[in-house]
Coordinates of C-alpha atoms in Angstrom, one line a residue:
Chain A
M1 CA 4.2 -33.1 27.4
P2 CA 5.9 -30.6 24.8
D3 CA 6.0 -27.5 26.3
G4 CA 5.9 -24.2 24.5
L5 CA 5.5 -23.3 20.9
H6 CA 7.1 -25.9 18.5
L7 CA 6.5 -24.9 14.9
T8 CA 7.7 -26.4 11.5
L9 CA 6.2 -24.5 8.5
Q10 CA 7.5 -25.0 4.5
Q11 CA 5.5 -23.2 1.8
Q12 CA 6.2 -21.7 -1.6
T13 CA 3.8 -19.5 -2.0
P14 CA 2.2 -16.6 -2.1
I15 CA 5.3 -16.3 0.5
P16 CA 7.8 -18.9 0.2
L17 CA 9.0 -19.8 4.0
E18 CA 10.3 -22.4 5.6
A19 CA 11.1 -22.6 9.2
R20 CA 11.5 -24.8 12.0
L21 CA 11.7 -23.4 15.8
H22 CA 11.1 -23.9 19.4
C23 CA 9.9 -20.9 21.8
A24 CA 9.7 -22.4 25.3
P25 CA 8.0 -20.9 28.6
G26 CA 9.2 -17.7 29.4
E27 CA 11.3 -17.5 26.4
V28 CA 11.8 -14.3 24.7
L29 CA 12.6 -15.3 20.7
A30 CA 13.1 -12.6 18.7
L31 CA 12.2 -13.1 14.7
V32 CA 15.1 -10.5 13.3
G33 CA 15.7 -10.0 9.5
P34 CA 15.0 -6.9 6.6
S35 CA 11.5 -5.8 5.3
G36 CA 10.7 -9.3 3.0
S37 CA 12.0 -12.3 5.4
G38 CA 9.3 -13.2 6.5
K39 CA 9.2 -12.6 9.9
T40 CA 6.3 -11.3 10.2
T41 CA 4.5 -14.0 7.6
L42 CA 5.6 -16.4 10.6
L43 CA 3.9 -14.6 13.9
R44 CA 0.7 -14.5 11.9
S45 CA 0.8 -18.0 10.8
I46 CA 1.1 -18.9 14.7
A47 CA -2.2 -16.4 14.9
G48 CA -4.0 -18.2 12.2
L49 CA -4.0 -15.0 10.7
H50 CA -2.2 -16.3 7.8
P51 CA -3.2 -19.4 5.8
H52 CA -0.3 -21.8 6.4
G53 CA 1.2 -24.4 4.1
Q54 CA 2.7 -27.3 5.4
G55 CA 3.6 -27.7 8.7
R56 CA 2.8 -28.6 12.3
I57 CA 2.7 -26.2 15.3
E58 CA 1.9 -26.7 18.6
C59 CA 1.7 -24.6 22.1
H60 CA 1.9 -26.2 25.1
G61 CA 0.9 -30.1 23.3
V62 CA -1.9 -28.8 22.1
V63 CA -2.0 -28.6 18.3
W64 CA -2.9 -25.7 16.0
Y65 CA -2.1 -26.7 12.6
D66 CA -1.4 -30.3 11.5
S67 CA -1.1 -29.9 7.5
A68 CA -1.3 -34.0 8.0
S69 CA -4.2 -33.9 9.6
R70 CA -5.9 -31.3 8.2
L71 CA -5.9 -29.9 11.8
C72 CA -6.4 -26.4 11.4
L73 CA -7.8 -24.4 14.6
P74 CA -9.0 -20.8 13.7
T75 CA -7.3 -17.9 15.5
Q76 CA -10.6 -17.4 18.5
Q77 CA -9.8 -20.8 19.2
R78 CA -5.6 -20.5 20.0
R79 CA -6.1 -18.0 22.5
V80 CA -2.8 -16.2 21.2
G81 CA -2.0 -12.5 22.9
M82 CA -0.8 -10.6 19.6
V83 CA 0.0 -7.0 20.0
F84 CA 0.1 -5.2 16.4
Q85 CA 2.7 -2.8 15.0
Q86 CA 0.0 -0.4 15.0
F87 CA -1.4 -1.3 18.0
A88 CA -4.7 -1.8 16.3
L89 CA -7.1 -0.7 19.5
F90 CA -10.6 -0.8 18.5
P91 CA -10.9 3.1 17.6
H92 CA -14.7 3.2 19.2
L93 CA -14.4 1.5 22.6
S94 CA -12.4 3.0 25.6
A95 CA -8.6 2.0 27.1
L96 CA -11.4 0.3 29.4
D97 CA -13.8 -1.4 26.5
N98 CA -10.9 -2.5 24.5
V99 CA -9.2 -4.5 27.5
A100 CA -12.9 -5.9 28.2
A101 CA -13.6 -6.7 24.6
A102 CA -10.9 -9.2 25.3
M103 CA -12.6 -11.2 28.1
L104 CA -16.2 -11.5 25.9
D105 CA -16.4 -14.9 27.8
L106 CA -16.5 -13.6 31.4
P107 CA -19.8 -12.0 32.8
A108 CA -19.8 -8.2 31.7
G109 CA -19.2 -7.2 35.3
E110 CA -16.2 -8.9 36.0
R111 CA -14.6 -8.2 32.6
R112 CA -15.1 -4.9 33.8
Q113 CA -13.2 -5.8 36.8
H114 CA -10.2 -7.9 35.0
A115 CA -9.5 -4.7 32.5
Q116 CA -9.5 -2.4 35.5
R117 CA -6.4 -3.9 37.5
W118 CA -4.8 -4.5 34.0
L119 CA -4.9 -1.0 33.0
A120 CA -3.3 0.0 36.5
R121 CA -0.7 -3.3 36.0
M122 CA 0.2 -1.3 33.1
H123 CA 0.4 2.1 34.6
L124 CA -3.0 3.5 32.9
Q125 CA -4.6 4.4 36.1
G126 CA -7.0 7.1 35.5
L127 CA -7.5 6.8 31.6
E128 CA -9.8 3.8 31.6
N129 CA -12.3 6.1 29.6
R130 CA -10.3 7.8 26.8
L131 CA -10.9 6.3 23.1
P132 CA -7.2 5.1 21.4
R133 CA -7.0 8.7 19.4
Q134 CA -6.8 10.4 23.0
L135 CA -3.7 8.3 24.1
S136 CA -0.3 8.9 23.2
G137 CA 1.3 6.7 21.4
G138 CA 3.5 5.0 24.1
Q139 CA -0.1 4.6 26.3
Q140 CA -2.0 3.0 23.3
Q141 CA 0.9 0.3 23.1
R142 CA 0.0 -0.6 26.7
V143 CA -3.6 -0.9 26.1
A144 CA -3.2 -2.9 23.4
V145 CA 0.0 -5.2 25.1
A146 CA -3.3 -5.6 28.2
R147 CA -5.8 -6.4 26.0
A148 CA -3.1 -9.4 24.3
L149 CA -2.8 -10.2 28.1
A150 CA -5.9 -10.0 29.1
R151 CA -7.3 -13.1 27.8
E152 CA -4.7 -15.1 29.7
P153 CA -3.1 -16.3 26.3
Q154 CA -0.5 -19.6 26.1
I155 CA 2.0 -17.1 23.7
L156 CA 2.2 -13.8 23.4
L157 CA 3.1 -12.3 19.9
L158 CA 4.4 -8.5 19.4
D159 CA 5.1 -8.0 16.0
E160 CA 7.0 -5.0 15.6
P161 CA 5.8 -3.1 19.0
F162 CA 7.6 0.0 19.4
S163 CA 8.3 0.8 15.4
A164 CA 5.4 3.1 15.9
V165 CA 6.4 5.1 19.5
D166 CA 9.4 7.5 19.4
R167 CA 12.9 6.7 21.1
A168 CA 12.4 7.9 24.9
T169 CA 8.9 5.7 24.9
R170 CA 10.6 2.7 23.6
E171 CA 13.3 3.0 26.0
A172 CA 10.8 3.1 28.8
L173 CA 8.5 0.1 26.8
Y174 CA 11.6 -2.2 27.0
Y175 CA 11.9 -2.1 30.5
E176 CA 7.9 -2.4 30.9
L177 CA 8.4 -5.3 28.6
A178 CA 11.9 -6.4 30.7
E179 CA 10.4 -6.7 33.5
L180 CA 6.9 -8.3 32.5
R181 CA 8.8 -10.7 30.8
E182 CA 9.8 -11.8 34.5
E183 CA 6.0 -12.3 36.1
L184 CA 5.4 -14.3 32.5
R185 CA 5.1 -17.7 32.4
M186 CA 5.3 -18.6 28.5
P187 CA 6.3 -18.5 25.3
V188 CA 7.2 -14.6 24.0
I189 CA 8.0 -14.0 19.6
L190 CA 8.6 -10.7 19.4
V191 CA 9.1 -9.4 15.5
T192 CA 11.7 -7.2 14.7
H193 CA 14.2 -5.4 12.7
D194 CA 16.5 -3.9 15.6
L195 CA 19.3 -5.5 16.3
D196 CA 19.4 -3.8 18.9
E197 CA 16.2 -4.7 20.5
A198 CA 16.6 -7.8 20.1
T199 CA 19.6 -8.0 21.5
L200 CA 18.5 -6.5 24.2
L201 CA 15.3 -8.3 25.3
A202 CA 15.6 -11.5 23.6
D203 CA 17.3 -15.0 24.9
R204 CA 17.3 -15.8 21.7
M205 CA 17.3 -14.6 18.3
C206 CA 15.9 -16.2 15.0
M207 CA 17.9 -14.9 11.8
L208 CA 15.6 -15.1 9.1
D209 CA 16.3 -13.9 5.6
H210 CA 13.4 -14.7 2.6
G211 CA 11.7 -16.7 4.2
R212 CA 14.9 -19.2 5.7
I213 CA 15.6 -19.0 9.5
L214 CA 19.7 -18.9 9.0
Q215 CA 20.0 -19.4 12.4
T216 CA 18.7 -19.3 16.1
A217 CA 21.1 -18.1 18.6
T218 CA 21.5 -16.8 22.4
P219 CA 22.8 -12.3 20.6
D220 CA 25.9 -13.4 22.4
E221 CA 26.3 -16.1 20.1
L222 CA 25.3 -14.9 17.6
L223 CA 28.0 -11.6 17.8
R224 CA 31.0 -14.5 18.9
A225 CA 30.0 -17.0 16.0
P226 CA 27.6 -16.0 13.6
A227 CA 26.8 -19.3 11.2
S228 CA 27.4 -18.1 7.3
A229 CA 28.6 -14.6 6.1
A230 CA 24.6 -13.8 5.8
V231 CA 23.9 -14.0 9.2
A232 CA 27.2 -11.9 10.3
R233 CA 25.9 -8.9 7.5
M234 CA 22.7 -9.1 9.0
L235 CA 24.1 -8.8 12.5
G236 CA 26.4 -5.4 10.6
M237 CA 29.7 -6.9 11.3
R238 CA 31.5 -5.0 9.2
N239 CA 35.0 -6.8 9.7
L240 CA 33.8 -9.9 7.1
F241 CA 36.3 -10.5 4.7
A242 CA 37.2 -13.6 2.6
G243 CA 40.0 -15.7 3.1
T244 CA 42.6 -19.3 3.0
L245 CA 42.2 -21.8 6.0
L246 CA 45.7 -23.3 5.3
G247 CA 46.1 -25.4 7.7
H248 CA 45.7 -26.6 11.6
E249 CA 48.5 -26.4 14.0
S250 CA 48.8 -27.9 18.1
N251 CA 47.4 -24.5 19.4
C252 CA 45.9 -22.6 16.6
S253 CA 44.8 -22.8 12.8
V254 CA 46.4 -20.1 10.2
L255 CA 44.8 -18.2 7.7
R256 CA 45.6 -16.4 4.6
W257 CA 44.4 -13.4 3.8
Q258 CA 45.5 -10.6 2.1
G259 CA 48.6 -12.1 1.5
Q260 CA 49.0 -12.1 5.1
T261 CA 49.3 -14.9 7.6
L262 CA 46.8 -15.0 10.8
R263 CA 47.4 -17.1 14.0
I264 CA 43.9 -17.8 15.1
A265 CA 42.1 -20.0 17.7
R266 CA 41.7 -23.1 16.6
Q267 CA 38.7 -23.8 13.9
L268 CA 39.3 -28.0 13.5
H269 CA 35.2 -27.6 11.6
M270 CA 37.2 -26.3 8.8
A271 CA 39.1 -28.2 6.4
P272 CA 42.9 -27.1 5.7
G273 CA 42.6 -25.3 2.3
E274 CA 39.1 -24.3 2.4
D275 CA 38.3 -21.3 1.2
V276 CA 35.9 -19.5 4.1
M277 CA 34.8 -15.8 4.8
W278 CA 36.2 -14.5 8.2
A279 CA 34.5 -12.2 10.5
V280 CA 36.7 -10.1 13.2
P281 CA 34.7 -7.7 15.9
G282 CA 35.7 -4.0 15.7
T283 CA 36.9 -4.7 19.4
G284 CA 39.5 -7.7 17.6
V285 CA 41.1 -4.6 15.6
M286 CA 44.3 -2.6 17.9
L287 CA 46.0 0.1 17.7
L288 CA 49.9 -1.7 18.0
S289 CA 51.7 0.8 19.9
S290 CA 55.3 2.8 18.5
H291 CA 57.4 1.5 21.6
G292 CA 57.2 -2.3 20.4
T293 CA 55.0 -3.9 22.6
S294 CA 55.3 -8.4 22.2
L295 CA 52.7 -9.8 20.7
Q296 CA 50.7 -12.3 22.6
P297 CA 50.5 -16.1 20.9
L298 CA 47.1 -15.2 19.0
E299 CA 48.0 -11.7 17.8
N300 CA 49.1 -10.8 14.3
Q301 CA 50.6 -7.8 13.5
V302 CA 49.2 -6.2 9.9
S303 CA 50.0 -2.6 8.1
V304 CA 47.9 -0.7 7.2
Q305 CA 46.8 2.7 5.8
V306 CA 44.8 5.0 7.4
T307 CA 41.6 5.9 4.6
R308 CA 38.7 7.2 7.0
I309 CA 38.1 8.8 10.3
L310 CA 35.0 9.1 11.2
A311 CA 33.7 10.5 14.7
L312 CA 30.4 9.1 16.6
G313 CA 30.3 11.4 19.7
E314 CA 33.1 9.2 22.0
Q315 CA 34.7 6.8 20.2
L316 CA 36.0 7.0 16.2
R317 CA 35.3 4.6 13.1
V318 CA 38.6 4.8 11.9
M319 CA 38.9 2.6 8.9
L320 CA 41.9 1.2 7.5
Q321 CA 43.0 -0.1 4.3
C322 CA 44.5 -3.5 3.4
G323 CA 45.2 -5.0 -0.1
S324 CA 41.4 -4.5 -0.6
D325 CA 39.7 -4.9 1.6
T326 CA 38.9 -2.3 4.7
L327 CA 39.2 -3.2 8.2
T328 CA 37.2 -1.4 10.0
M329 CA 38.8 -0.1 13.8
S330 CA 36.7 1.7 16.8
V331 CA 39.1 4.0 18.8
P332 CA 38.1 6.1 21.5
R333 CA 39.1 9.9 21.0
H334 CA 41.7 10.2 23.5
V335 CA 43.3 7.3 21.7
A336 CA 43.3 8.4 18.4
Q337 CA 44.4 11.6 20.0
R338 CA 47.7 9.8 21.4
H339 CA 48.1 8.5 18.7
A340 CA 47.5 11.6 16.2
L341 CA 45.9 9.6 13.7
S342 CA 44.7 11.3 10.8
E343 CA 43.8 10.4 7.2
G344 CA 46.4 8.3 4.8
Q345 CA 48.5 7.9 7.4
P346 CA 50.5 4.4 7.4
L347 CA 49.4 2.3 10.6
Q348 CA 50.2 -0.7 12.1
V349 CA 47.7 -2.7 14.0
R350 CA 46.8 -6.1 15.6
L351 CA 44.1 -7.9 15.5
R352 CA 43.5 -10.6 18.0
G353 CA 43.5 -14.1 16.5
E354 CA 41.4 -15.6 19.8
L355 CA 38.2 -13.4 18.4
I356 CA 38.5 -13.8 14.8
H357 CA 35.5 -16.7 13.9
V358 CA 35.8 -18.3 10.8
M359 CA 32.6 -19.6 8.3
P360 CA 32.2 -21.3 5.3
A361 CA 32.8 -19.0 1.9
A362 CA 29.6 -18.2 0.6
H363 CA 29.1 -20.1 -2.4
T364 CA 29.4 -23.4 -0.4
Q365 CA 26.1 -22.3 1.5
G366 CA 22.7 -24.2 0.1
Chain B
M1 CA -53.1 16.2 -1.6
D2 CA -52.7 12.7 -2.0
W3 CA -52.6 11.5 0.9
T4 CA -52.6 7.9 -0.4
A5 CA -50.0 8.3 -2.7
L6 CA -47.8 9.3 -0.2
L7 CA -48.8 5.9 2.4
L8 CA -48.2 4.5 -0.2
S9 CA -44.3 5.9 -1.4
L10 CA -43.4 5.5 3.0
E11 CA -44.2 2.1 2.9
L12 CA -42.1 1.6 -0.3
S13 CA -39.6 3.7 0.9
L14 CA -39.0 1.4 4.5
W15 CA -39.7 -1.5 2.8
T16 CA -36.5 -1.2 0.3
M17 CA -34.6 0.4 3.0
L18 CA -35.0 -2.8 5.7
I19 CA -34.8 -5.3 3.0
L20 CA -31.4 -3.1 1.4
L21 CA -29.6 -2.9 4.8
P22 CA -28.5 -6.6 5.1
I23 CA -28.4 -6.8 1.2
G24 CA -26.1 -4.0 1.6
I25 CA -24.0 -5.0 4.7
W26 CA -23.6 -8.1 3.0
S27 CA -22.1 -7.2 -0.4
G28 CA -20.9 -4.4 1.1
R29 CA -18.3 -6.2 3.2
R30 CA -17.6 -8.8 0.7
L31 CA -16.9 -6.1 -2.3
A32 CA -14.8 -4.2 0.6
W33 CA -12.7 -6.9 1.9
T34 CA -12.9 -10.4 0.1
P35 CA -10.5 -10.7 -2.9
V36 CA -13.6 -11.3 -5.6
R37 CA -12.9 -12.4 -9.3
G38 CA -14.2 -9.8 -11.5
K39 CA -14.6 -7.4 -9.2
S40 CA -14.8 -4.2 -11.5
L41 CA -17.1 -6.0 -13.5
L42 CA -19.1 -6.8 -10.4
E43 CA -18.5 -2.4 -8.6
A44 CA -19.9 -1.3 -12.4
L45 CA -23.3 -3.6 -12.4
V46 CA -24.3 -2.5 -9.0
A47 CA -23.5 1.2 -10.6
L48 CA -25.4 0.6 -13.7
P49 CA -28.8 2.3 -12.2
L50 CA -26.8 5.2 -11.1
V51 CA -26.0 5.7 -15.2
L52 CA -29.1 3.9 -17.2
P53 CA -31.7 6.2 -17.9
P54 CA -34.7 5.0 -15.9
T55 CA -37.0 4.4 -18.6
V56 CA -34.4 1.6 -19.6
L57 CA -34.1 0.0 -16.4
G58 CA -37.9 0.3 -16.2
F59 CA -37.8 -2.0 -19.2
Y60 CA -35.7 -4.0 -18.5
L61 CA -37.5 -5.0 -15.7
L62 CA -40.7 -5.0 -17.0
V63 CA -39.1 -7.7 -19.8
A64 CA -38.4 -10.0 -16.6
M65 CA -40.9 -9.8 -14.7
G66 CA -43.8 -9.9 -16.9
A67 CA -46.2 -12.9 -17.3
G68 CA -43.6 -13.8 -19.8
S69 CA -40.8 -14.6 -18.5
P70 CA -39.6 -17.8 -16.5
F71 CA -39.6 -15.3 -13.5
G72 CA -42.8 -13.9 -14.0
R73 CA -44.8 -17.5 -14.2
A74 CA -42.9 -19.1 -11.1
W75 CA -44.0 -15.7 -9.3
E76 CA -47.6 -16.1 -10.5
S77 CA -47.8 -20.2 -9.4
L78 CA -46.6 -19.2 -6.6
F79 CA -48.2 -16.2 -5.1
G80 CA -51.7 -16.2 -8.0
Q81 CA -51.0 -12.8 -8.6
Q82 CA -49.3 -10.9 -12.0
L83 CA -45.5 -9.2 -10.5
T84 CA -45.7 -6.1 -12.5
F85 CA -48.6 -3.6 -12.0
S86 CA -48.6 -4.6 -8.3
F87 CA -46.4 -3.5 -5.0
A88 CA -44.2 -6.7 -4.6
G89 CA -43.2 -6.2 -7.9
L90 CA -42.7 -2.1 -7.4
L91 CA -40.8 -3.3 -4.2
I92 CA -38.4 -5.6 -6.7
A93 CA -37.3 -3.4 -9.2
S94 CA -37.4 -0.5 -6.6
V95 CA -35.2 -2.8 -4.3
I96 CA -32.8 -3.0 -7.6
F97 CA -32.6 0.2 -8.7
N98 CA -31.4 1.6 -5.1
L99 CA -28.2 -0.9 -4.9
P100 CA -25.8 1.7 -6.2
F101 CA -27.9 4.0 -3.5
A102 CA -27.0 0.8 -0.6
I103 CA -23.7 -0.9 -1.4
Q104 CA -21.1 2.2 -2.5
P105 CA -21.6 4.4 0.9
M106 CA -21.3 0.9 2.7
Q107 CA -18.7 -0.8 1.4
R108 CA -16.4 2.4 1.7
A109 CA -17.4 2.7 5.5
F110 CA -16.0 -1.0 5.6
E111 CA -13.6 -0.2 3.5
A112 CA -12.4 2.7 6.4
I113 CA -11.8 -0.4 9.0
A114 CA -8.3 -1.2 9.1
P115 CA -7.5 -5.2 8.6
E116 CA -5.7 -5.2 11.7
V117 CA -8.4 -3.8 13.7
R118 CA -10.7 -6.7 12.9
E119 CA -7.8 -9.2 13.2
A120 CA -6.9 -8.6 16.7
G121 CA -10.6 -8.8 17.3
R122 CA -9.7 -12.6 16.1
C123 CA -6.7 -12.8 18.6
C124 CA -9.0 -12.2 21.0
G125 CA -11.6 -14.2 21.0
M126 CA -14.0 -13.2 19.4
S127 CA -16.6 -15.1 17.2
P128 CA -17.1 -13.7 13.5
W129 CA -20.9 -12.3 14.5
Q130 CA -19.0 -10.6 17.9
I131 CA -16.1 -8.8 15.5
L132 CA -19.5 -7.9 13.1
L133 CA -21.9 -6.6 16.0
R134 CA -18.8 -5.4 18.5
I135 CA -16.8 -3.8 15.9
E136 CA -17.8 -3.7 12.0
L137 CA -21.6 -1.9 12.0
P138 CA -20.3 0.1 15.4
L139 CA -17.3 1.2 13.3
A140 CA -19.1 1.5 9.6
W141 CA -21.8 3.1 10.9
P142 CA -22.1 6.5 9.7
G143 CA -21.8 4.5 6.3
I144 CA -24.7 2.4 6.8
L145 CA -26.8 5.2 7.9
S146 CA -26.2 7.3 5.2
A147 CA -26.8 4.5 2.6
L148 CA -30.1 4.1 4.2
V149 CA -31.3 7.5 4.1
L150 CA -30.1 7.9 0.3
T151 CA -31.8 4.7 -0.4
F152 CA -34.9 6.3 1.2
A153 CA -35.0 9.5 -0.4
H154 CA -34.6 7.7 -4.2
T155 CA -36.9 5.8 -3.7
L156 CA -39.7 8.6 -2.3
G157 CA -38.4 10.5 -5.7
E158 CA -38.0 7.6 -8.2
F159 CA -40.5 8.0 -11.0
G160 CA -39.7 6.7 -14.3
V161 CA -38.6 3.0 -12.9
V162 CA -42.0 3.2 -10.9
L163 CA -44.4 4.1 -14.2
M164 CA -42.6 1.5 -15.8
V165 CA -43.2 -1.6 -13.8
G166 CA -46.4 -0.5 -11.9
G167 CA -48.1 2.4 -13.5
S168 CA -49.9 4.5 -11.4
I169 CA -53.0 1.9 -10.3
P170 CA -53.9 4.1 -7.0
G171 CA -53.5 1.9 -3.5
E172 CA -51.3 -0.4 -5.7
T173 CA -48.4 1.2 -7.2
R174 CA -49.7 5.1 -7.4
T175 CA -47.3 7.1 -5.7
I176 CA -46.2 10.2 -4.5
A177 CA -44.2 11.4 -7.3
V178 CA -46.8 9.1 -9.8
S179 CA -49.5 11.3 -8.8
I180 CA -48.0 14.4 -8.7
Y181 CA -47.4 13.9 -12.4
D182 CA -50.7 12.5 -13.0
R183 CA -51.9 16.2 -11.1
V184 CA -49.9 18.3 -13.8
Q185 CA -51.3 16.6 -16.6
A186 CA -54.9 17.5 -14.9
F187 CA -54.5 20.3 -14.7
D188 CA -54.5 20.1 -10.4
N189 CA -51.4 22.5 -10.3
Q190 CA -52.6 23.4 -7.0
S191 CA -52.8 19.3 -5.2
A192 CA -48.9 19.0 -7.5
G193 CA -47.4 21.8 -5.7
L194 CA -48.8 21.2 -2.2
M195 CA -47.5 17.1 -3.0
S196 CA -44.1 19.1 -4.3
A197 CA -43.2 20.8 -1.3
V198 CA -44.4 17.9 1.4
L199 CA -41.9 15.4 -0.7
L200 CA -39.0 18.0 -0.5
G201 CA -39.5 18.9 3.2
I202 CA -39.6 14.9 3.6
S203 CA -36.5 14.2 1.7
L204 CA -34.7 17.6 2.6
A205 CA -35.7 16.2 6.8
A206 CA -34.2 12.4 5.8
I207 CA -30.8 14.2 4.4
S208 CA -30.9 16.8 7.3
L209 CA -30.7 14.4 9.8
S210 CA -28.8 11.7 8.1
Y211 CA -26.2 15.0 7.9
L212 CA -26.0 15.3 11.5
A213 CA -26.4 11.6 12.5
T214 CA -23.1 11.3 10.9
A215 CA -21.5 14.1 11.9
R216 CA -21.9 13.3 15.4
L217 CA -21.0 9.2 14.6
Q218 CA -18.1 11.1 13.2
K219 CA -17.2 13.0 16.1
S220 CA -17.3 10.3 19.0
Q221 CA -15.4 8.1 16.1
P222 CA -11.6 9.1 14.8
H223 CA -12.1 6.8 11.6
A224 CA -13.8 7.4 8.2

């Protein structure tokens, strides 16, 4: 029996959508993308709150939607637990009644007992009789989570659940969700536009843009090897440049960029002579010390000029001009002081070829 | 003091209110949430009795319900009684000229409910009826209450349409407003004054009650 959520959806209107995804029980899958990318539409489609196009949605072997056989279960029959962006608590009901409202199929007494237990589990003892407006943002969010889980759903859907609370509350709630997910044996789908939030909470991230899934992978995989320049941009990678793959050697591939030749880890999936995009994380650009340390096989010496230095706490972000491109490097403050870095200064840096990732050039993508 | 007219007016107001309660809830919800084609035109039609002179509205209703109209004939063949100058005809007219008073406040009240709150109801597994009874009506209640009071008070005081459609048949169509007019015509200012004072008292009491109840409800509910 297929486990977890399986979804295939395609539609042109009102919002173009082309998605295929799977979320296993106990897994947290983050739908990440800018606003208008279709992530909330996708989430609402799973809940049955959005009219579907072509496709199929199946959860724990039960078909919720199938355009081929014209089957569409109403939201009420889908057993979803949903936490809305603004929580959408019932404003006229107490915290306890809000949670109890998700269990109307149980007798009233039992309902209240269960609701009480859920509130206690979300650390809300003593607040049972408060109305939503008498609760803080974080408390409201916890009531919303309790209400979503009280129904014993088969899937938990979180629509930007942390965007309506302040930073400190958010951090606390991250831990609670991380704790909770250990116990939950259901797929959890989290919609967010916050990359840090997604990398912190999700097992896998699904990168969406204009209604299309660009890549689904673990946060580590994504940061190490984004599938395209678009994904790299969405991940906030600053060092993303165009180059040409010259060819492959026995232990490396060779890349030409701004008139320089870079030796990088072998990237056999790209053909020699191909125009490519390449990316390197900030940690892949290092200062070359003046007393000439010998370069490792995959290290490349590059001449640059410092154009700007931005102080971000203990770290400095240093912009380096190389031809018409600008490299960004992160340097601890004390290292920058030791090297007496200043704007306009010519500099030698090392590019770590083993951290360079090569992607198809933008125009070759569909 | 024309007690028959007062009772008739109260009866007419109550029935109008009761009939308009489900109609107002249904149309108010639809106008608030469902994308209806030609919504502006529909809203304008609902609001029309607010701006139309009562005699004009009364004239059209008289023509539409008269023995010469298909509706009037169908009514007569079904119930063996003509619709104009009867209590039933008066009630139909009253329901129509009160449409804006019932629908508009209810529409505003339903519009004030966030769509996510209703969606949350669906995600909680509630049926459409459970959402209506447990979420929508308790939240829209202040609006519904003021719609009912407005309808009640407005029916009690309506004069033009009543006179055009119902005339002034004692016990059948002579409402207290018409009776006051008759008394003034007969130079019986004392009765007219007494009845006016009673009408003023009832209307003031109804409106005050509605404001009081709305204020109380709003105190216990954050929205609206």
